[in-house]
Coordinates of C-alpha atoms in Angstrom, one line a residue:
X177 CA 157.4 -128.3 47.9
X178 CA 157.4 -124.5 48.4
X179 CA 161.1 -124.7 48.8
X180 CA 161.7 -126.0 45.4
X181 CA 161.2 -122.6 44.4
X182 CA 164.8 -122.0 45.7
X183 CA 166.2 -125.1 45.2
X184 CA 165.0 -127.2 42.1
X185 CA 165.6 -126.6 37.8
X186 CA 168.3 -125.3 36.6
X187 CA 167.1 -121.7 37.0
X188 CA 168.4 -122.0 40.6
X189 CA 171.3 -123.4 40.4
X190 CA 173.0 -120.3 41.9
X191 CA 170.4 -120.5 44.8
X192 CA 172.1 -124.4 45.1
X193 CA 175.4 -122.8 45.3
X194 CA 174.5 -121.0 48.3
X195 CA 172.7 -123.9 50.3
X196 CA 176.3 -125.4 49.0
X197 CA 178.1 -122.7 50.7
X198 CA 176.2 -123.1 53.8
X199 CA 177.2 -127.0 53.8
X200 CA 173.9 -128.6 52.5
X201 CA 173.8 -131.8 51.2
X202 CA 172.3 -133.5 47.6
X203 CA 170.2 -135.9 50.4
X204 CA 169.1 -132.6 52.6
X205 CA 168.3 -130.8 48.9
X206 CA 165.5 -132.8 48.6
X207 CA 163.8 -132.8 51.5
X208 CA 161.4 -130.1 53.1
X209 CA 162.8 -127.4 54.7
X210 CA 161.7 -126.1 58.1
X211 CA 162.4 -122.8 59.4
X212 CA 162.8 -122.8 63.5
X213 CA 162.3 -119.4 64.4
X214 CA 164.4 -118.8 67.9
X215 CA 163.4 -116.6 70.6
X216 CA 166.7 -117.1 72.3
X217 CA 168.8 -114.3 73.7
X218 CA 170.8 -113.9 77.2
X219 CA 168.6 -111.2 78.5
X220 CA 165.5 -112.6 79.0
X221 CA 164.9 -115.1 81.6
X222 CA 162.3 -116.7 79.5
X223 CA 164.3 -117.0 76.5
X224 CA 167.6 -118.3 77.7
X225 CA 166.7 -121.8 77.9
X226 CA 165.2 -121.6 74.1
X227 CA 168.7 -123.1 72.3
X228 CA 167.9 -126.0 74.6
X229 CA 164.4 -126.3 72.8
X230 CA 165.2 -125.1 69.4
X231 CA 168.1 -127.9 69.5
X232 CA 165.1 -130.8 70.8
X233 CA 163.0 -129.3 67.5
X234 CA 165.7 -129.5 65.3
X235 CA 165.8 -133.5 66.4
X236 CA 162.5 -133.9 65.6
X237 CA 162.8 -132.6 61.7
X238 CA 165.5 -134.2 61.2
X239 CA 163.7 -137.6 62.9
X240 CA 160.6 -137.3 61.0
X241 CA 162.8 -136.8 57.3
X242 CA 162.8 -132.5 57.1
X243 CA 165.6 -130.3 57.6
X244 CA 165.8 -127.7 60.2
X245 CA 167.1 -124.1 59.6
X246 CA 167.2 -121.9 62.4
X247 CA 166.4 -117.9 62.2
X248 CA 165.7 -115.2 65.0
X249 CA 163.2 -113.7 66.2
X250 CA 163.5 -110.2 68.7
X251 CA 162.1 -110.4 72.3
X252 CA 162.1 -108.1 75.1
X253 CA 161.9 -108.6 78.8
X254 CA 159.1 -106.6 80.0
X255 CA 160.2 -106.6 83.5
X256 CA 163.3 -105.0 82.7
X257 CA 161.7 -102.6 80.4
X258 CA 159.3 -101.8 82.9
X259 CA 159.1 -98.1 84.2
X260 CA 161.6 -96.1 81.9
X261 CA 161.8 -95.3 78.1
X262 CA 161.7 -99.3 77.7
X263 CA 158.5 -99.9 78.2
X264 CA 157.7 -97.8 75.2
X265 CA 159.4 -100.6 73.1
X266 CA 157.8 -103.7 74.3
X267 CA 154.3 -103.9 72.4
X268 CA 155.8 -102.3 69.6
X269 CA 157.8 -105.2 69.1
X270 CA 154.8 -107.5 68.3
X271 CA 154.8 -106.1 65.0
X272 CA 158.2 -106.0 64.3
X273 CA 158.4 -109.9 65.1
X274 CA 155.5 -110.5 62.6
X275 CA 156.8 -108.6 60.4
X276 CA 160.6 -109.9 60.0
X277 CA 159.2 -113.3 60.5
X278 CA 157.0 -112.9 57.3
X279 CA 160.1 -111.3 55.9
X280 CA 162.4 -114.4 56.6
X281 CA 160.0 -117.3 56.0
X282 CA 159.1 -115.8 52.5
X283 CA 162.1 -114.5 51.0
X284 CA 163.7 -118.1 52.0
X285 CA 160.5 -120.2 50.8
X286 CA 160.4 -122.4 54.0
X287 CA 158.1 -125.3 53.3
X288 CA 157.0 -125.0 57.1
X289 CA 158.0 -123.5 60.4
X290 CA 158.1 -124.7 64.1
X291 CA 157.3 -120.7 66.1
X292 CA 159.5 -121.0 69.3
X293 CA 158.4 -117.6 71.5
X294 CA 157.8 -117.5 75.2
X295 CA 157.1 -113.8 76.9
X296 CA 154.9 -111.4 76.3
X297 CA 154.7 -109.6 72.4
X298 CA 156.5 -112.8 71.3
X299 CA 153.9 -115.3 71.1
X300 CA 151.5 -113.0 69.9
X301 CA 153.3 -111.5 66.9
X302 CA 154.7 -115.4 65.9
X303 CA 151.1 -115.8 65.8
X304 CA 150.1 -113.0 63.6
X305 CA 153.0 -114.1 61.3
X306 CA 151.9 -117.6 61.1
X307 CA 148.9 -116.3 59.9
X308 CA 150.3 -114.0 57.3
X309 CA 152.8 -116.8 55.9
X310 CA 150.2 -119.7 56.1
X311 CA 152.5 -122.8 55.7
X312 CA 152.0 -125.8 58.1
X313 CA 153.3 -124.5 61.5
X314 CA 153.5 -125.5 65.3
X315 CA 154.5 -123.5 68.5
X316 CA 156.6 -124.8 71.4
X317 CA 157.2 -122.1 74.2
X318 CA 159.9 -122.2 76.5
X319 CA 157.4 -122.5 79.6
X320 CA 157.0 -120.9 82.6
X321 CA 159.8 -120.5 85.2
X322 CA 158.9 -122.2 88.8
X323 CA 157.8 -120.1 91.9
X324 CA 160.4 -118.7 94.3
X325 CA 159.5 -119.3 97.8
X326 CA 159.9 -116.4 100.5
X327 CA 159.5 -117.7 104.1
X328 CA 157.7 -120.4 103.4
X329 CA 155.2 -118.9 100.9
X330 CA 155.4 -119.4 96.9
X331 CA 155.9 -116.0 95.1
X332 CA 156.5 -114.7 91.9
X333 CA 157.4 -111.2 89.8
X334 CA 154.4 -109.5 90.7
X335 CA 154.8 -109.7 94.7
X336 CA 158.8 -108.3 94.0
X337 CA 157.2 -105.3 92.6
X338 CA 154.2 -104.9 95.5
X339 CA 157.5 -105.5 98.1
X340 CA 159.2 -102.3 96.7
X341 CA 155.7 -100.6 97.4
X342 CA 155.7 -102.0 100.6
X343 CA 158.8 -100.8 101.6
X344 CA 158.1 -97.5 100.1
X345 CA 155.4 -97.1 102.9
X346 CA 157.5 -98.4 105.8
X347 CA 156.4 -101.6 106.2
X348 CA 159.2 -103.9 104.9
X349 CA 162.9 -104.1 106.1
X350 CA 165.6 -103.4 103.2
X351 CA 166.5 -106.8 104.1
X352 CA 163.2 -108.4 103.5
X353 CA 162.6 -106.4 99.9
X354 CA 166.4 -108.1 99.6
X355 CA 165.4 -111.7 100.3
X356 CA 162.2 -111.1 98.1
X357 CA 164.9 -109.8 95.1
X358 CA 167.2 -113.2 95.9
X359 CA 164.2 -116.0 95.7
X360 CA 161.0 -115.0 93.9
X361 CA 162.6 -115.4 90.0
X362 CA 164.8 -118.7 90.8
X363 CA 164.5 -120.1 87.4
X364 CA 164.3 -119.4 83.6
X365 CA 161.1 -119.0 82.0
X366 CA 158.1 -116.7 82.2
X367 CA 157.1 -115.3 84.8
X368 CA 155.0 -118.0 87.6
X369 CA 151.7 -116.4 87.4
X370 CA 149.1 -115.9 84.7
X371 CA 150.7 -113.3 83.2
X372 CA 150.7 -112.1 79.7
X373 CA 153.5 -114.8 78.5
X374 CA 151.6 -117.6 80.3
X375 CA 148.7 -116.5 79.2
X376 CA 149.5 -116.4 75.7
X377 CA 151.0 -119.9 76.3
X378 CA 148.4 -121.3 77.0
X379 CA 145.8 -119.9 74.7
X380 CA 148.1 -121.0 72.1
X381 CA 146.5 -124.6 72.9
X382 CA 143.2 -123.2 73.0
X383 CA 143.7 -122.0 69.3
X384 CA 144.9 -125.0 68.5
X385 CA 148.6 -123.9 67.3
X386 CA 150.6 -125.8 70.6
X387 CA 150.3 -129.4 71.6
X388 CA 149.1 -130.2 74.7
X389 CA 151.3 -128.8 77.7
X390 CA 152.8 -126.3 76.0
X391 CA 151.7 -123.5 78.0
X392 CA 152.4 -125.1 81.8
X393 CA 155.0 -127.5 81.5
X394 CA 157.7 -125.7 83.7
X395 CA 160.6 -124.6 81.8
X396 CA 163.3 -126.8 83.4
X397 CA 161.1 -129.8 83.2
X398 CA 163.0 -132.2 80.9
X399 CA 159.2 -132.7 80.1
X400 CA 159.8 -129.8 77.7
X401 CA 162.7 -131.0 76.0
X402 CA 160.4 -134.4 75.1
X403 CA 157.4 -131.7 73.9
X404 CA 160.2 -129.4 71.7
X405 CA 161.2 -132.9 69.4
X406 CA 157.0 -134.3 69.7
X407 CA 156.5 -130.6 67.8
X408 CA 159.5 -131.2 65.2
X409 CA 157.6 -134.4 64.3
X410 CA 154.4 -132.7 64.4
X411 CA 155.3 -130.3 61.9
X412 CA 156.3 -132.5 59.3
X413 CA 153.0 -134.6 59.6
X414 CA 150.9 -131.5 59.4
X415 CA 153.4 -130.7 56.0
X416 CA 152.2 -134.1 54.9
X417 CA 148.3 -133.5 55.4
X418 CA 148.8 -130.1 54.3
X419 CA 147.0 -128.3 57.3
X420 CA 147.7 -124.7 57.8
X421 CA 147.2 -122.1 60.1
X422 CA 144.7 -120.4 58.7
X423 CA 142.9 -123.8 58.4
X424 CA 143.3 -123.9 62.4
X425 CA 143.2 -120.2 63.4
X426 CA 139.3 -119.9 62.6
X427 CA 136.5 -117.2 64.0
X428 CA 135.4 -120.5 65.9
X429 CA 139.0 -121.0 67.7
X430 CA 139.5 -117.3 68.4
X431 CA 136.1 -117.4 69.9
X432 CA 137.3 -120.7 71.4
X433 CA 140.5 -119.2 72.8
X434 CA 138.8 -116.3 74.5
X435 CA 136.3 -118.6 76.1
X436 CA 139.8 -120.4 77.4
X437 CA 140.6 -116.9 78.4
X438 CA 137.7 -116.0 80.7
X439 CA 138.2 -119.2 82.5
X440 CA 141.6 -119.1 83.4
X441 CA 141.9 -115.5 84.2
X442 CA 144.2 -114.4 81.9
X443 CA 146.1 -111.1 81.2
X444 CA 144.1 -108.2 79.9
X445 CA 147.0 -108.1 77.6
X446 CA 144.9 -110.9 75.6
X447 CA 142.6 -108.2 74.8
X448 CA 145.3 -106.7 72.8
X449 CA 146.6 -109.8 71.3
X450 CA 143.1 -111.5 70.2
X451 CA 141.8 -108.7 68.0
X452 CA 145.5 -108.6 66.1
X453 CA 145.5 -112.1 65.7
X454 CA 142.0 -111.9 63.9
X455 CA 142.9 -109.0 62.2
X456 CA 145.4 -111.4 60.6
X457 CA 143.2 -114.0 59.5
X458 CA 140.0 -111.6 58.2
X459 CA 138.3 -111.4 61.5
X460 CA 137.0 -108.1 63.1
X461 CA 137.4 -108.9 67.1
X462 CA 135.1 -106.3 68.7
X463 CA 136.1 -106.3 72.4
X464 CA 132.9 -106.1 73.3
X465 CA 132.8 -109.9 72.3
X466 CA 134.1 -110.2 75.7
X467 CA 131.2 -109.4 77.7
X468 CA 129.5 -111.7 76.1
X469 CA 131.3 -114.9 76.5
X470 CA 132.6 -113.7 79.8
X471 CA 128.5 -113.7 81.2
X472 CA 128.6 -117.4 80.4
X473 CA 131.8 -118.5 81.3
X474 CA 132.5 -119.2 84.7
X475 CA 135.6 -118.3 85.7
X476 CA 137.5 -121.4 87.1
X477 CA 141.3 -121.0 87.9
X478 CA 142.7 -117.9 90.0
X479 CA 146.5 -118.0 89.6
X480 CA 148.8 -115.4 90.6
X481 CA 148.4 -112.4 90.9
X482 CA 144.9 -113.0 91.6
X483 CA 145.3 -116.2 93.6
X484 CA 148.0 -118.4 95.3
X485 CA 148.6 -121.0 92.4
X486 CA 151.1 -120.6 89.9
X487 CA 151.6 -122.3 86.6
X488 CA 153.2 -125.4 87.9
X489 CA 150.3 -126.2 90.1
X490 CA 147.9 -125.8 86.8
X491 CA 150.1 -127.9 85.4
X492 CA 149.7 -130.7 87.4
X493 CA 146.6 -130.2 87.9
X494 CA 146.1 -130.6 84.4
X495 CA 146.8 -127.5 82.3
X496 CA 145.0 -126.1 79.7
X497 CA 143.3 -129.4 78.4
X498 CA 141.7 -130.1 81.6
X499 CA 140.4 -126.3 81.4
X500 CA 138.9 -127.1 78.2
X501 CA 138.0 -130.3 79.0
X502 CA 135.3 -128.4 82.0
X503 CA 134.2 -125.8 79.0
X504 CA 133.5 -128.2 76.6
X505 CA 131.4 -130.6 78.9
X506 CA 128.8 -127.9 79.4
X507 CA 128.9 -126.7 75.5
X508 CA 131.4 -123.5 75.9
X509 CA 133.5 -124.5 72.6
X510 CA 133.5 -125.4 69.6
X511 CA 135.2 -129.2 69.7
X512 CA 135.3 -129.5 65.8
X513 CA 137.9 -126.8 65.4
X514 CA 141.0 -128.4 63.6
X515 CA 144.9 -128.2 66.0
X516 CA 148.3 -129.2 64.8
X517 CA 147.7 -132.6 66.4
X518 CA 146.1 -133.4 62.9
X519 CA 142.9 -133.7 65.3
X520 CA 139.9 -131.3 66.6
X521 CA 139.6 -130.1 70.1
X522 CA 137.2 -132.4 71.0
X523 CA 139.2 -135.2 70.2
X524 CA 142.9 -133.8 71.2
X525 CA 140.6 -132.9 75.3
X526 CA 139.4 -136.4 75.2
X527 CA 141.1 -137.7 77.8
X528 CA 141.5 -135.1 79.9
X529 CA 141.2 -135.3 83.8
X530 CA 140.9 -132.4 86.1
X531 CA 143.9 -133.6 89.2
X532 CA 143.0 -130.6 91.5
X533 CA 139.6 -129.0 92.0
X534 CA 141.2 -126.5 93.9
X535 CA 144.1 -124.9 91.5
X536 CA 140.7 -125.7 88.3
X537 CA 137.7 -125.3 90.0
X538 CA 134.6 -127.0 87.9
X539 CA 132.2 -125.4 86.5
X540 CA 129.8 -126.0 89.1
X541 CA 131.8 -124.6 91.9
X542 CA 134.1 -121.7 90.2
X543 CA 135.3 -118.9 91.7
X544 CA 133.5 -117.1 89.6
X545 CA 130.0 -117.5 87.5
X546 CA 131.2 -115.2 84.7
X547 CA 135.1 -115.0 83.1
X548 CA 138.3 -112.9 83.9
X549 CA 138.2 -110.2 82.2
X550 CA 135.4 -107.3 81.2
X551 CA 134.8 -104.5 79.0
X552 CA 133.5 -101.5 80.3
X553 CA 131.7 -98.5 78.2
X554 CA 130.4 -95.2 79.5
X555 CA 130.8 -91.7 78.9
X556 CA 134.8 -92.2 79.9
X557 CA 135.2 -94.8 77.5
X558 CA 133.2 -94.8 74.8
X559 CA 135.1 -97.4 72.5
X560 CA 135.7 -99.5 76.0
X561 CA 138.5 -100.3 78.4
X562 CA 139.4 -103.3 80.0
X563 CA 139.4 -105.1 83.3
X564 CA 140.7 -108.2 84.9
X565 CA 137.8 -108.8 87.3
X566 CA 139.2 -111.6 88.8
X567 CA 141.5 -110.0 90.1
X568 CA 139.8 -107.3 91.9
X569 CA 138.6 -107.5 95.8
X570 CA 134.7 -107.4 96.0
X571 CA 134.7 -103.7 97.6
X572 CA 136.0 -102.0 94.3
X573 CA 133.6 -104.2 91.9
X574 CA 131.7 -100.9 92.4
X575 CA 133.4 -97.6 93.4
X576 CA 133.5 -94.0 92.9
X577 CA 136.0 -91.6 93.8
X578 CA 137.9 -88.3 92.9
X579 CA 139.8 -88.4 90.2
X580 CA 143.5 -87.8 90.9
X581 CA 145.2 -87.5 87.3
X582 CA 148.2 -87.3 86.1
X583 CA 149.6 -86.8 82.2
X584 CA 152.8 -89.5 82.7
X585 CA 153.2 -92.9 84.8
X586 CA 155.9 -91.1 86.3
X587 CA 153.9 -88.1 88.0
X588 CA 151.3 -91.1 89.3
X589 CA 154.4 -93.3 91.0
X590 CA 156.0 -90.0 92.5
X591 CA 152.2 -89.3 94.2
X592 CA 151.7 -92.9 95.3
X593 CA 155.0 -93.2 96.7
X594 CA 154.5 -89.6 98.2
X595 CA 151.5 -90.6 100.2
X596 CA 149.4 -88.1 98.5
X597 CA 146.7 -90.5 97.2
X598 CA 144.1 -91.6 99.7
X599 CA 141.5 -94.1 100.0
X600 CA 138.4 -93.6 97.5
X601 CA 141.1 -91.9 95.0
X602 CA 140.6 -92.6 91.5
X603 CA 144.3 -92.5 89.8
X604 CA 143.6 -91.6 86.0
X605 CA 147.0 -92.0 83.8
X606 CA 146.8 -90.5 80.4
X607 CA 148.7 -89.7 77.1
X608 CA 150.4 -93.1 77.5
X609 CA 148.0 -95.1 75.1
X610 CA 149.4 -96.8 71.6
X611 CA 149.9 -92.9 69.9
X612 CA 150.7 -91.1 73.4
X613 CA 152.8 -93.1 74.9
X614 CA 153.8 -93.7 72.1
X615 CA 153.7 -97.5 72.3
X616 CA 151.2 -98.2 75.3
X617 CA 153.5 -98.8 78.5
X618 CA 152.1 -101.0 81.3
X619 CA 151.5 -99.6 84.3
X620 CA 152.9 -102.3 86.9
X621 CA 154.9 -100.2 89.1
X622 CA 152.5 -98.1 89.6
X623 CA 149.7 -100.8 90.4
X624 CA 152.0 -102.5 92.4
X625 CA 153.1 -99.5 94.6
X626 CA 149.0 -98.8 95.1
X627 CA 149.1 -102.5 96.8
X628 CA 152.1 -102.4 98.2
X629 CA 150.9 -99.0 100.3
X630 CA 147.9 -101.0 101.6
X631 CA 145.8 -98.9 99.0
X632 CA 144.6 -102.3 97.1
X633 CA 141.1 -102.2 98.5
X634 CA 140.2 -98.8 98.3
X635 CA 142.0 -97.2 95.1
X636 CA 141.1 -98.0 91.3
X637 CA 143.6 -97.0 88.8
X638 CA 142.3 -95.6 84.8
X639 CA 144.8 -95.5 82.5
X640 CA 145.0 -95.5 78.4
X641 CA 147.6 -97.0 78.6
X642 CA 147.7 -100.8 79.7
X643 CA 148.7 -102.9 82.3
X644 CA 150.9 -106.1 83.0
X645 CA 149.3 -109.5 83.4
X646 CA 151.3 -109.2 87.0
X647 CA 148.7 -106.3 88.0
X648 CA 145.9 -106.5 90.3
X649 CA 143.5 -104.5 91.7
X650 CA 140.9 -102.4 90.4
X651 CA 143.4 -101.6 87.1
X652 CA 141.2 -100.3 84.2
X653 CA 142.8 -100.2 81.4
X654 CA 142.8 -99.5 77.3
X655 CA 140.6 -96.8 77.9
X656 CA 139.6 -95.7 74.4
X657 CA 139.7 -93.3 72.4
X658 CA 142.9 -92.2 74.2
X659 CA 144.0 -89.1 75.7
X660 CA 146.2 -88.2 72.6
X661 CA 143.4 -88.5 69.9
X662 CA 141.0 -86.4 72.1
X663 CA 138.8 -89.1 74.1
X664 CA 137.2 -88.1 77.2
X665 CA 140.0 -89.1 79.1
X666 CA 141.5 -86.0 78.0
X667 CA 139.1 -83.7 79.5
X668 CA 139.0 -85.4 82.7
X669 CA 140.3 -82.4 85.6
X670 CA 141.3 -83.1 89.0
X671 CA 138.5 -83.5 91.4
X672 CA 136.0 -85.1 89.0
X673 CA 134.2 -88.1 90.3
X674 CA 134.5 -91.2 88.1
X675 CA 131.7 -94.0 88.8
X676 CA 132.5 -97.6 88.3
X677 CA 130.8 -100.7 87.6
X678 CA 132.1 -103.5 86.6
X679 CA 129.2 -105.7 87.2
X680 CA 127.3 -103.5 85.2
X681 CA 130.1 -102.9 82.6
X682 CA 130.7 -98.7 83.0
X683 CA 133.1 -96.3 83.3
X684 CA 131.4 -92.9 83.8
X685 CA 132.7 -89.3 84.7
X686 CA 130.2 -87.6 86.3
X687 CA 130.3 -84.3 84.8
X688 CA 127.5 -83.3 82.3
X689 CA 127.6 -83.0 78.9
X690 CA 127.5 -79.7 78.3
X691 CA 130.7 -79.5 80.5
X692 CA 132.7 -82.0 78.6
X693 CA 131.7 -80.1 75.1
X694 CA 132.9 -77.1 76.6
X695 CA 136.5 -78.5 78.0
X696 CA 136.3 -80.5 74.5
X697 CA 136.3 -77.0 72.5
X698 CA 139.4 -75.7 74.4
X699 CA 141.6 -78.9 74.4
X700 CA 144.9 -79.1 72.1
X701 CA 146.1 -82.4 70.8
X702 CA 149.6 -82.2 72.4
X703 CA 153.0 -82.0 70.3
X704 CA 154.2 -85.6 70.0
X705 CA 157.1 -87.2 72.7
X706 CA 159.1 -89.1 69.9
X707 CA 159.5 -87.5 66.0
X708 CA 162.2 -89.9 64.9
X709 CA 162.9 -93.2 64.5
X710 CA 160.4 -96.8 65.0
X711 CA 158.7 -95.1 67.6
X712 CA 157.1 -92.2 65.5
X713 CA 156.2 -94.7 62.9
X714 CA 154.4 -96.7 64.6
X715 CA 152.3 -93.7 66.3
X716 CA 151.3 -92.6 62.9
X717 CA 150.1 -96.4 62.3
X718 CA 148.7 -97.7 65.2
X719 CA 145.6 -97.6 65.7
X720 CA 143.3 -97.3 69.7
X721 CA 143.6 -100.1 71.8
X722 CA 140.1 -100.9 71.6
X723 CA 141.3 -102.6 67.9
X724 CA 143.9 -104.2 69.7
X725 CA 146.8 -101.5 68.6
X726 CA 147.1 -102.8 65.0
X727 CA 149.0 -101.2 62.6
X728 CA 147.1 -99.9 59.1
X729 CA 147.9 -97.9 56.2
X730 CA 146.4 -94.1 56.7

């Protein structure tokens, strides 16, 4: 055992004297030891039930002969960090959670480690440290919080921010933005819709790192509880069998997991949290692997905000296994890939019945013939940017318009809210990518406030920075390089006419070369927002958002 390292000869006897100190029997001396990293806190709604689950997991160590030692893990509620200095602290975090989980799990010699995350940079940096640590580990989530209901319609987060848009342009009551404040969060968990948490969820089945239901079962299903002590016994099989993550987390299952992806719709988040998560393992995730799968995956589920369903209708419906289950019957993954089950893909999907051909379409009626997401390149983006197609009305698969830009999310709201942008506009948002921002906010609010004005259907929105999985619309996003290293975005003036096509996969500006070399030879990178503290280190680490904002080494 790895933990013998701290716990066996007579060279540790004075590690012995501090399990002693922390109450630790001779009996639980010799047994594995299991690291549950927590999640909880009391200020995100996703997060407050996780004692509940990290207490279930805890049962099922113990059950299956390990012993369970609980450590933290940070978390921050992107919904409450949206839209002030917050937001600049949310995907910044991913790292940070990798990086004082690796610090934990080795410095304590864990012999494995049950991952319990549930929102947004959470999951994603749990699974970058799984990768880095590579003991036998399994994820349990704290699932998705139920819809509210508002007059007799199911809603969620993202229709609370399009109300405040709405009543920014007149066209809801005080009282009705009030009602839509009382009812559309009524539980804990993640957010309803396919958002980035949910999202993340559930493509931690697709990898092959969360049993079955882990990324729909509502949070205040007592289902959960049941899934939280199945994982605690799951670890301490795969201990047994010796099966690791990086034994799991393949090329195959990240290719498999972006398949999953395309199909459900997912955040464009993902985009972000794909290529780290190979990073992690070896693997150089070129977003432009997107496009690719994306042409020949049909896109079969359109949750909120891109549909009326929400994560406890794919739930019953299914979930992710009955997703997988449609990919796999027409040869979309690769069913040998090894889960925590102890089992492949192919065998753990089985069984798997699709309950609802509405909430999962099949594969021969979808909503769409090709995936949720796509990568567009052009003269505006020449490293890419990203778009959640699903999610955008058929008038603004192709547009072009005037660009309307502005240098902070702030300046964009103020216009939107203003009334100053107009149909056809173009809103570009710059110097908020990974090193401009710095951190790379999400631009819900002002996303939300372009549908909320009834400007849904005939503005598109550009942005280096990126966008919550609660967006919608014509939202492109990632653009790289970014404004603050000198990409194209930079030179972009007011008036320019940017062309897109996202069935043809571009983002032009329509100004010629020889313009942009010349507005190129006059442009100054800008002095930087933040000089002390996390925040400037990261900037002088990260790397575009094309790479998925990893950090290196200069």
């Amino acid at each position: 055992m790895r933990s013998d390292n701290v716990k066996a000869g007579v060279q540790q006897a004075p590690h012995r004297s501090l399990f002693n100190a922390l109450g630790f029997t001779e009996e639980e001396m010799k047994k594995p030891m299991v690291g549950i990293v927590s999640s909880y806190n009391e200020i995100v709604p996703g997060h407050m039930n996780l004692d509940k689950i990290v207490e279930a997991v805890k049962l099922g160590v113990a059950q299956a002969g390990g012993v369970p030692v609980v450590f933290p893990a940070i978390a921050v509620c992107d919904g409450i960090a949206m839209g002030h200095i917050g937001m600049k602290y949310s995907l910044v975090t991913r790292d940070l959670i990798a990086d004082s989980t690796e610090c934990m799990a080795l410095a304590h010699q864990f012999d494995a480690l049950v991952m319990v995350p549930n929102c947004d940079k959470n999951v994603p940096g749990l699974l970058m440290a799984a990768a880095r640590i590579n003991v036998p580990t399994v994820f349990v989530s704290g699932g998705p919080m139920l819809a509210g209901h508002v007059k007799g319609q199911k809603r969620s987060l993202s229709s609370m921010f399009e109300a405040v848009g709405s009543h920014a342009a007149g066209t809801m009551t005080e009282e009705e933005l009030k009602e839509f404040e009382e009812k559309v969060c009524p539980t804990c968990g993640s957010c309803s819709g396919m958002y980035t948490a949910n999202s993340m969820n559930c493509l931690t089945e697709a990898l092959g790192m969360g049993l079955r239901g882990n990324g729909t079962i509502p949070a205040v299903y007592s289902e959960r509880i049941k899934l939280a002590k199945h994982v605690g016994m799951a670890v301490m099989k795969l201990l047994e069998k010796d099966i690791r993550p990086r034994d799991i987390m393949t090329k195959d299952a990240i290719l498999n997991a972006l398949t999953v992806d395309m199909a459900l719709g997912c955040s464009t988040n993902s985009m972000l949290h794909l290529p780290a998560i190979a990073h992690e393992i070896g693997f150089d995730f070129d977003i432009a692997f997107a496009n690719e799968i994306s042409e020949k995956t049909p896109n079969v589920c359109h949750l909120a905000p891109a549909g009326p369903t929400y994560m406890e209708d794919l739930n019953e419906a299914g979930g992710v296994y009955a997703v997988m289950k449609e990919l796999a019957d027409i040869g979309l993954l690769h069913t040998d890939c090894m889960t925590v089950t102890g089992d492949t893909i192919g065998e753990n999907i089985k069984g798997a019945v699709n309950r609802n051909t509405e909430v999962i379409r099949t594969v021969e009626n979808p909503y769409s013939k090709t995936g949720g997401l796509a990568v567009l390149k052009g003269n505006l983006a020449p490293d890419g940017s990203v778009v959640k197609r699903s999610a955008v009305v058929e008038e603004m698969m192709v547009h072009e318009g005037p660009a309307r830009v502005f240098d902070c999310e702030e300046d964009a709201i103020d216009a939107i809210k203003g009334g100053k942008i107009v149909a056809g506009d173009v809103v570009v948002i710059r110097y908020e990518g990974p090193k401009g921002g710095p951190g790379m906010r999400e631009m819900l609010n002002p996303t939300s406030a372009i549908a909320g004005m009834g400007l849904g259907s005939s503005v598109a929105l550009i942005t280096d920075g990126r966008f919550s999985g609660a967006s919608r619309g014509a939202s492109i996003g990632h653009v790289s390089p970014e404004a603050a290293v000198g990409g194209p975005i930079a030179l972009v003036e007011e008036g320019d006419m940017i062309s897109i096509d996202i069935p043809n996969m571009k983002l032009d500006i329509k100004v010629s070369d020889e313009e942009l070399a010349k507005r190129r030879s006059k442009w100054q990178p800008r002095e930087p927002k933040v000089t002390t503290g996390y925040l400037a280190r990261y900037r002088e680490m990260v790397t575009s958002g094309n790479r998925g904002a990893i950090l290196e080494i200069k």
